[in-house]
Short mmCIF file of C-alpha atoms and ligand atoms in Angstrom, two decimals:
data_model
loop_
_atom_site.label_atom_id
_atom_site.label_comp_id
_atom_site.label_asym_id
_atom_site.label_seq_id
_atom_site.Cartn_x
_atom_site.Cartn_y
_atom_site.Cartn_z
CA MET A 201 87.59 88.69 122.42
CA PRO A 202 85.25 91.50 123.46
CA LYS A 203 85.80 95.08 122.40
CA ILE A 204 86.26 97.69 125.09
CA SER A 205 84.50 101.02 124.89
CA VAL A 206 85.85 103.39 127.50
CA SER A 207 83.35 105.80 129.03
CA ILE A 208 84.88 109.24 129.44
CA LEU A 209 82.17 110.35 131.87
CA SER A 210 84.31 110.46 134.99
CA ILE A 211 87.48 111.96 133.52
CA PRO A 212 88.37 115.28 135.20
CA LYS A 213 88.27 118.20 132.78
CA GLU A 214 91.77 119.47 133.67
CA ASN A 215 93.72 116.53 132.28
CA ALA A 216 91.21 115.30 129.73
CA VAL A 217 93.43 115.58 126.66
CA SER A 218 96.36 113.64 128.10
CA THR A 219 93.94 111.06 129.50
CA PHE A 220 92.38 110.56 126.04
CA TYR A 221 95.86 110.07 124.64
CA ASN A 222 96.75 107.53 127.33
CA LEU A 223 93.52 105.62 126.75
CA GLU A 224 94.26 105.39 123.06
CA THR A 225 97.69 103.93 123.72
CA ALA A 226 96.10 101.49 126.20
CA LYS A 227 94.31 99.99 123.17
CA VAL A 228 90.69 100.72 123.89
CA ASP A 229 88.46 99.95 120.90
CA TYR A 230 86.05 102.88 121.22
CA PHE A 231 85.57 106.08 123.15
CA HIS A 232 82.11 105.89 124.75
CA ILE A 233 80.53 109.34 124.85
CA ASP A 234 77.75 109.53 127.48
CA VAL A 235 75.50 112.40 126.48
CA MET A 236 72.99 113.58 129.12
CA ASP A 237 70.35 116.27 128.73
CA GLY A 238 69.06 116.84 132.29
CA LYS A 239 65.66 115.48 131.19
CA PHE A 240 66.04 111.81 130.27
CA VAL A 241 68.49 111.64 133.17
CA ALA A 242 69.06 114.21 135.93
CA ASN A 243 72.55 115.32 134.87
CA ASN A 244 73.19 117.64 131.97
CA ASN A 245 76.59 117.41 130.28
CA LEU A 246 75.59 118.43 126.75
CA GLU A 247 78.24 121.11 126.32
CA LEU A 248 81.08 119.19 127.96
CA MET A 249 80.47 116.02 125.95
CA LYS A 250 80.26 117.92 122.68
CA GLU A 251 83.58 119.55 123.48
CA ASN A 252 85.17 116.22 124.50
CA ALA A 253 83.89 114.36 121.44
CA LEU A 254 85.22 117.10 119.17
CA THR A 255 88.62 116.98 120.89
CA ILE A 256 88.81 113.19 120.57
CA SER A 257 87.84 113.31 116.91
CA HIS A 258 90.75 115.69 116.34
CA ILE A 259 93.42 113.78 118.23
CA SER A 260 92.44 110.14 117.72
CA ASN A 261 91.48 107.67 115.03
CA ILE A 262 89.62 105.48 117.50
CA GLY A 263 85.91 105.34 116.82
CA LEU A 264 83.35 107.26 118.82
CA ASP A 265 80.58 105.21 120.43
CA VAL A 266 77.94 107.84 121.18
CA HIS A 267 75.35 106.95 123.83
CA LEU A 268 72.51 109.46 123.82
CA MET A 269 70.68 109.59 127.15
CA VAL A 270 68.47 112.39 125.90
CA GLU A 271 64.81 112.98 125.05
CA ASN A 272 65.29 115.10 121.97
CA VAL A 273 67.29 112.53 120.01
CA GLU A 274 66.84 114.16 116.58
CA GLU A 275 68.31 117.52 117.65
CA ILE A 276 71.24 116.21 119.67
CA MET A 277 72.27 113.47 117.23
CA ASP A 278 72.86 116.10 114.54
CA ASP A 279 75.77 117.51 116.57
CA TYR A 280 77.37 114.07 116.61
CA ILE A 281 76.65 113.01 113.03
CA ASP A 282 79.04 115.78 111.94
CA LEU A 283 81.84 114.04 113.89
CA GLU A 284 81.40 110.81 111.89
CA PRO A 285 81.16 108.43 114.87
CA GLN A 286 81.17 104.64 114.44
CA ILE A 287 78.01 104.15 116.49
CA ILE A 288 75.10 106.29 117.67
CA THR A 289 72.82 104.67 120.25
CA PHE A 290 69.57 106.12 121.55
CA HIS A 291 67.10 104.91 124.19
CA GLN A 292 63.85 103.10 123.50
CA GLU A 293 62.39 104.81 126.58
CA ALA A 294 63.12 108.26 125.12
CA ILE A 295 60.95 107.78 122.04
CA ARG A 296 58.22 105.12 122.44
CA ASP A 297 56.80 105.92 119.00
CA LYS A 298 57.28 103.58 116.06
CA GLU A 299 57.34 106.12 113.27
CA ARG A 300 59.74 108.46 115.06
CA THR A 301 61.99 105.53 115.99
CA MET A 302 62.18 104.34 112.38
CA GLU A 303 62.98 107.86 111.15
CA ILE A 304 65.84 108.17 113.64
CA ILE A 305 67.21 104.75 112.65
CA GLN A 306 67.11 105.68 108.98
CA GLU A 307 68.71 109.09 109.51
CA ILE A 308 71.65 107.54 111.38
CA LYS A 309 72.08 104.86 108.68
CA ARG A 310 71.89 107.45 105.87
CA ASN A 311 75.08 108.90 107.34
CA GLN A 312 76.91 105.53 107.23
CA ILE A 313 76.88 105.31 111.01
CA GLN A 314 75.95 102.16 112.93
CA VAL A 315 72.74 102.49 114.85
CA GLY A 316 72.14 101.15 118.34
CA MET A 317 69.13 101.02 120.63
CA ALA A 318 69.56 101.04 124.40
CA ILE A 319 67.27 99.61 127.06
CA ASN A 320 67.18 100.47 130.75
CA PRO A 321 67.33 97.70 133.38
CA GLU A 322 63.54 97.68 133.84
CA THR A 323 62.72 97.63 130.11
CA PRO A 324 61.90 94.19 128.68
CA ILE A 325 63.28 92.93 125.38
CA GLU A 326 59.77 92.93 123.91
CA ALA A 327 59.87 96.74 123.89
CA ILE A 328 62.53 96.73 121.14
CA GLU A 329 61.76 93.45 119.39
CA GLU A 330 60.11 94.97 116.32
CA PHE A 331 63.16 97.21 115.70
CA ILE A 332 65.86 94.58 116.12
CA PRO A 333 66.16 93.69 112.39
CA TYR A 334 66.98 97.34 111.62
CA LEU A 335 69.72 97.73 114.24
CA HIS A 336 73.48 97.17 114.27
CA LEU A 337 73.66 97.05 118.03
CA VAL A 338 71.61 96.63 121.19
CA LEU A 339 72.94 98.25 124.35
CA VAL A 340 71.76 96.66 127.58
CA MET A 341 72.08 99.04 130.51
CA THR A 342 73.52 97.09 133.42
CA VAL A 343 72.90 100.04 135.77
CA VAL A 344 70.22 102.73 135.85
CA PRO A 345 71.54 105.42 133.46
CA GLY A 346 72.67 108.75 134.85
CA LYS A 347 76.02 108.36 136.52
CA SER A 348 79.19 106.30 136.58
CA GLY A 349 80.52 104.28 139.50
CA GLN A 350 77.36 102.25 140.22
CA ALA A 351 77.21 98.49 140.86
CA LEU A 352 76.11 96.19 138.03
CA ILE A 353 72.55 94.85 138.47
CA PRO A 354 72.93 91.03 138.13
CA GLU A 355 69.38 90.51 136.74
CA THR A 356 70.33 92.45 133.60
CA LEU A 357 72.62 89.56 132.60
CA GLU A 358 69.55 87.41 131.94
CA LYS A 359 68.41 89.97 129.38
CA ILE A 360 71.80 89.83 127.67
CA LYS A 361 71.59 86.01 127.51
CA ALA A 362 68.06 86.14 126.11
CA LEU A 363 69.04 88.67 123.46
CA LYS A 364 72.08 86.64 122.47
CA LYS A 365 69.87 83.59 122.03
CA TYR A 366 67.35 85.62 120.03
CA PHE A 367 70.11 86.85 117.68
CA MET A 368 71.48 83.32 117.23
CA ASP A 369 68.06 81.75 116.68
CA ASN A 370 67.21 84.37 114.07
CA ASN A 371 70.64 84.46 112.39
CA LEU A 372 71.12 88.13 113.17
CA GLU A 373 74.58 89.68 113.20
CA ILE A 374 73.90 92.33 115.79
CA ASN A 375 76.38 93.49 118.39
CA LEU A 376 75.49 93.31 122.05
CA GLU A 377 76.90 96.00 124.30
CA ALA A 378 76.64 96.22 128.09
CA ASP A 379 77.06 99.47 129.99
CA GLY A 380 77.50 100.17 133.68
CA GLY A 381 79.40 98.68 136.60
CA ILE A 382 81.81 96.67 134.46
CA ASN A 383 85.16 95.97 136.11
CA ASP A 384 87.68 93.14 136.51
CA LYS A 385 85.23 91.30 138.81
CA THR A 386 82.05 91.61 136.73
CA ALA A 387 83.47 91.47 133.17
CA GLU A 388 83.65 87.68 133.03
CA SER A 389 79.93 87.14 133.64
CA VAL A 390 79.03 89.84 131.12
CA LYS A 391 81.22 88.18 128.48
CA LYS A 392 79.80 84.76 129.31
CA ALA A 393 76.30 86.14 128.87
CA GLY A 394 77.27 86.95 125.27
CA CYS A 395 78.38 90.57 125.08
CA ASP A 396 80.56 91.79 122.19
CA ILE A 397 81.31 95.26 123.53
CA LEU A 398 81.92 96.13 127.18
CA VAL A 399 81.57 99.75 128.25
CA SER A 400 83.72 100.61 131.22
CA GLY A 401 84.25 104.00 132.80
CA SER A 402 85.39 104.40 136.38
CA TYR A 403 87.21 101.05 136.50
CA ILE A 404 89.53 101.97 133.62
CA THR A 405 89.91 105.70 134.15
CA GLY A 406 90.38 105.24 137.90
CA SER A 407 93.11 102.65 137.56
CA GLU A 408 96.85 103.30 137.75
CA ASN A 409 97.61 101.46 134.55
CA PHE A 410 95.02 101.84 131.77
CA ALA A 411 96.58 99.18 129.53
CA GLU A 412 96.50 96.61 132.29
CA ALA A 413 92.87 97.42 133.12
CA VAL A 414 91.87 97.03 129.45
CA LYS A 415 93.71 93.70 129.24
CA LYS A 416 91.96 92.45 132.37
CA LEU A 417 88.57 93.32 130.91
CA LYS A 418 89.44 91.52 127.69
CA GLY A 419 90.68 88.52 129.65
CA GLU A 420 94.25 88.72 128.38
CA PHE A 421 95.72 88.00 131.79
C1 DX5 B 259 75.72 105.46 132.83
C2 DX5 B 259 76.60 105.54 131.62
C3 DX5 B 259 77.75 104.57 131.65
C4 DX5 B 259 78.62 104.69 132.86
C5 DX5 B 259 79.80 103.78 132.82
O1 DX5 B 259 74.68 106.35 132.71
O2 DX5 B 259 75.86 105.29 130.46
O3 DX5 B 259 78.48 104.64 130.44
O4 DX5 B 259 79.01 105.99 133.07
O5 DX5 B 259 80.56 104.05 133.95
P1 DX5 B 259 81.00 102.93 134.98
O6 DX5 B 259 81.81 101.96 134.23
O7 DX5 B 259 81.73 103.71 136.01
O8 DX5 B 259 79.73 102.31 135.53
ZN1 ZN B 260 76.91 104.86 128.46
#
């Protein structure tokens, strides 16, 4: 059964704390923290996400799945390392330098945190191939990063299938995560393609019954 990582991006600030509580009781597996710097993507939510991640770390035992959509990975990840998240994921497109990439991977691992690398819809698998043996997770963006509520791009499923095959062929125990446009209609094809972790934002947080939405994504209905 896939794990569900709920994106908190579209939760209104006013009732954030009670929403976090309700998501926890709905049995999500991770809180997905979408961090945006206004450079790698147009939106900037650095302060709000830091605040939200800190709040969640105080009120919940559920792991933080931090998705850094930022250029200055080294500086921003330090804020999150202190919160002891389960996963920190950064973008291949933000770095594009082998030495810097390896230093970031090692720094995250030194802190006993799982390290993930994300790729945008237009980025081919070859761009991350050399780093795969050092990773715990690969995040395939199923929408263009930047905002929630977009439709899943079907072509990205081919990339998930190819990565799954690559991991199997090479005996690699690496998690595959998909992010963007995942709802009760699209989840099945993402799972079939081989994903272990489904990120879902607006579908869960916009539904009347969080627990039911999570069950539907997991396929428990
Ligand atoms: C997109 C973010 C996603 C997204 C998920 O930039 O990384 O996590 O907000 O939201 P939905 O599920 O609404 O596409
Ligand atoms: Zn995300």
